[in-house]
């Protein structure tokens, strides 16, 4: 199975649970899989699909995701198709025929199609080996995203007895899990629940002050990478996007108020790496599946931790380190309060308030953020994550006896009935209206503290709440009071040590987003190459190669096909289709910058094999047969699904092996052959770029490459 994994997907190791699930599916058992976004659910049915004799039917709710999944599979040389309303009737018929002929391994369909009588009777004639149901929580009315169309899936089990069903989701409470299993009539399914910890996400919270400057500083570290900035309102997205554009960033707004064509266009540009930053409301994210989002910033704090976890879940789906930053300010609470106040139903209103208070607690915690958020979802981590802002903070303790006494006294003197902001204002000697009208400027605690900033006192108060010296009354206006522990502390003249309030210095430090110290310059060039190839093939860039692959290339500098095949994400098909162009880019860069290829660690022993030139049935042999049949370059390219350039590469390799292959018939197709031949002579070598430049870029690389066949 591991060799299938490398050969088809280019990966060396399975992610947690994948292997077990795949085994179960292959043994025709029903499975229920609950894994976080980016956990690698798709592979759990895609890999078995390759081994099964018949078809794997995949039910998926979002048309845009189907397209991406099918593109990705096809780029890996796996025969996958989809059927949905975006296809023309003739395309549909074509796909149906291919499925019936057994030429398709994976077929993606929307749930509403399953309800059509015509489609059902069509499926009766198809050999179905397994059925995968993506976003399975959509079948449950208990879930947060119920879709009536999913009811069509209830009868699958009776219609296809003996065919294993695998249900997958990234979000389901225990109640929803049970409901999914019941609705789908899964037969004693194996249930797999993986941890919801996303180890590659680095969480932090920053004070929402000088916010835009901080944002600019952060973005400095993410030049040429993909970021999402979530804003509270449509207006805010427009304003921030415009400001970023004015500061030279490639940013676009996205919200439900934009005209749908424009919205799609902005989303597409982001997907295709033509724009780096999406400044969006939470309307953005559903139905996009970009694996290389490196940064998610919340410009205002979100409505609930559930929402927050889902939104930051869009970062780092490829498993590479990614950052999630929340800008927090109590001032934003007013906005949330305002919206909660509009809710008539009391119980519902309280539930809403409870939710955003959960976010405040997250923002104010002084311990591991990852642990905090997972605990909220009912999962207990045995250790701190080690890479959130709290874990990374220097923990310096100081003798806080004096300041603690001052804070507690102030709370008591003001009657144990005010919030933190007021207590701080009194301690710092503010002359605001409230203080003056209450006469709090005449208290002995007034203006008692000048060695700490308001933020620092806030930080200390939060620590004292955690230590239970201060308690919080819940309710509309959470007020502070000194607990019995706090009173004992004062009475007994105890000593206390607290953590020193820290400044937000990390924001400005230079963090690397990867464990590999890869070459940034080469990485950039590889990204450009990837984008060109993606544009030519009309797919998003990540379908060609993910960032993990590019970073490894920019670290190891593979200089031959075999080494290139060891890079993660390089399977046989991609090696054959793109290997040469990427190798060319890498070796060229290595020469110009004097870089050496590095040995790869031994564990990467599984190597995608290019089928040899003489392997019967290989692409080379197919090309050879077509050349012998005197087909034109364009026809060969079309029949293979490759670019003409790749066909020429095949021919060059074939000629290296066997000079007798007759290609003379291709000569007449070449425009200005003598001119290009001359250019090759003038440049004195067989590299393409010098010739391309010499000819003032009048001819495409493909044209020059064909001509090179005759220049040799
Ligand atoms: P999910 O559907 O659970 O959100 P995906 O199936 O889309 O996750 O996988 C997320 C990313 O992880 C994809 O880019 C996928 O190619 C990659 N991936 C999946 N399995 C592996 C693996 N065993 N090794 C490396 N990368 C993997
Ligand atoms: Zn942590």
PDB file of C-alpha atoms in Angstrom, residues 409-418 440 443 473 479-482:
ATOM      1  CA  UNK A 409      -7.872  47.382  47.730  1.00  0.00           C
ATOM      2  CA  UNK A 410      -9.133  49.370  44.797  1.00  0.00           C
ATOM      3  CA  UNK A 411     -11.773  46.763  44.032  1.00  0.00           C
ATOM      4  CA  UNK A 412     -12.901  46.775  47.652  1.00  0.00           C
ATOM      5  CA  UNK A 413     -12.888  50.567  48.002  1.00  0.00           C
ATOM      6  CA  UNK A 414     -15.033  50.964  44.896  1.00  0.00           C
ATOM      7  CA  UNK A 415     -17.545  48.584  46.420  1.00  0.00           C
ATOM      8  CA  UNK A 416     -16.776  45.293  44.659  1.00  0.00           C
ATOM      9  CA  UNK A 417     -19.100  46.399  41.888  1.00  0.00           C
ATOM     10  CA  UNK A 418     -17.131  47.628  38.849  1.00  0.00           C
ATOM     11  CA  UNK A 440     -13.734  57.959  43.129  1.00  0.00           C
ATOM     12  CA  UNK A 443     -10.451  57.517  47.366  1.00  0.00           C
ATOM     13  CA  UNK A 473     -19.795  38.265  38.449  1.00  0.00           C
ATOM     14  CA  UNK A 479     -17.952  43.142  37.501  1.00  0.00           C
ATOM     15  CA  UNK A 480     -15.082  42.149  39.744  1.00  0.00           C
ATOM     16  CA  UNK A 481     -15.111  41.344  43.419  1.00  0.00           C
ATOM     17  CA  UNK A 482     -12.462  40.190  45.850  1.00  0.00           C
TER      18      UNK A 482
END
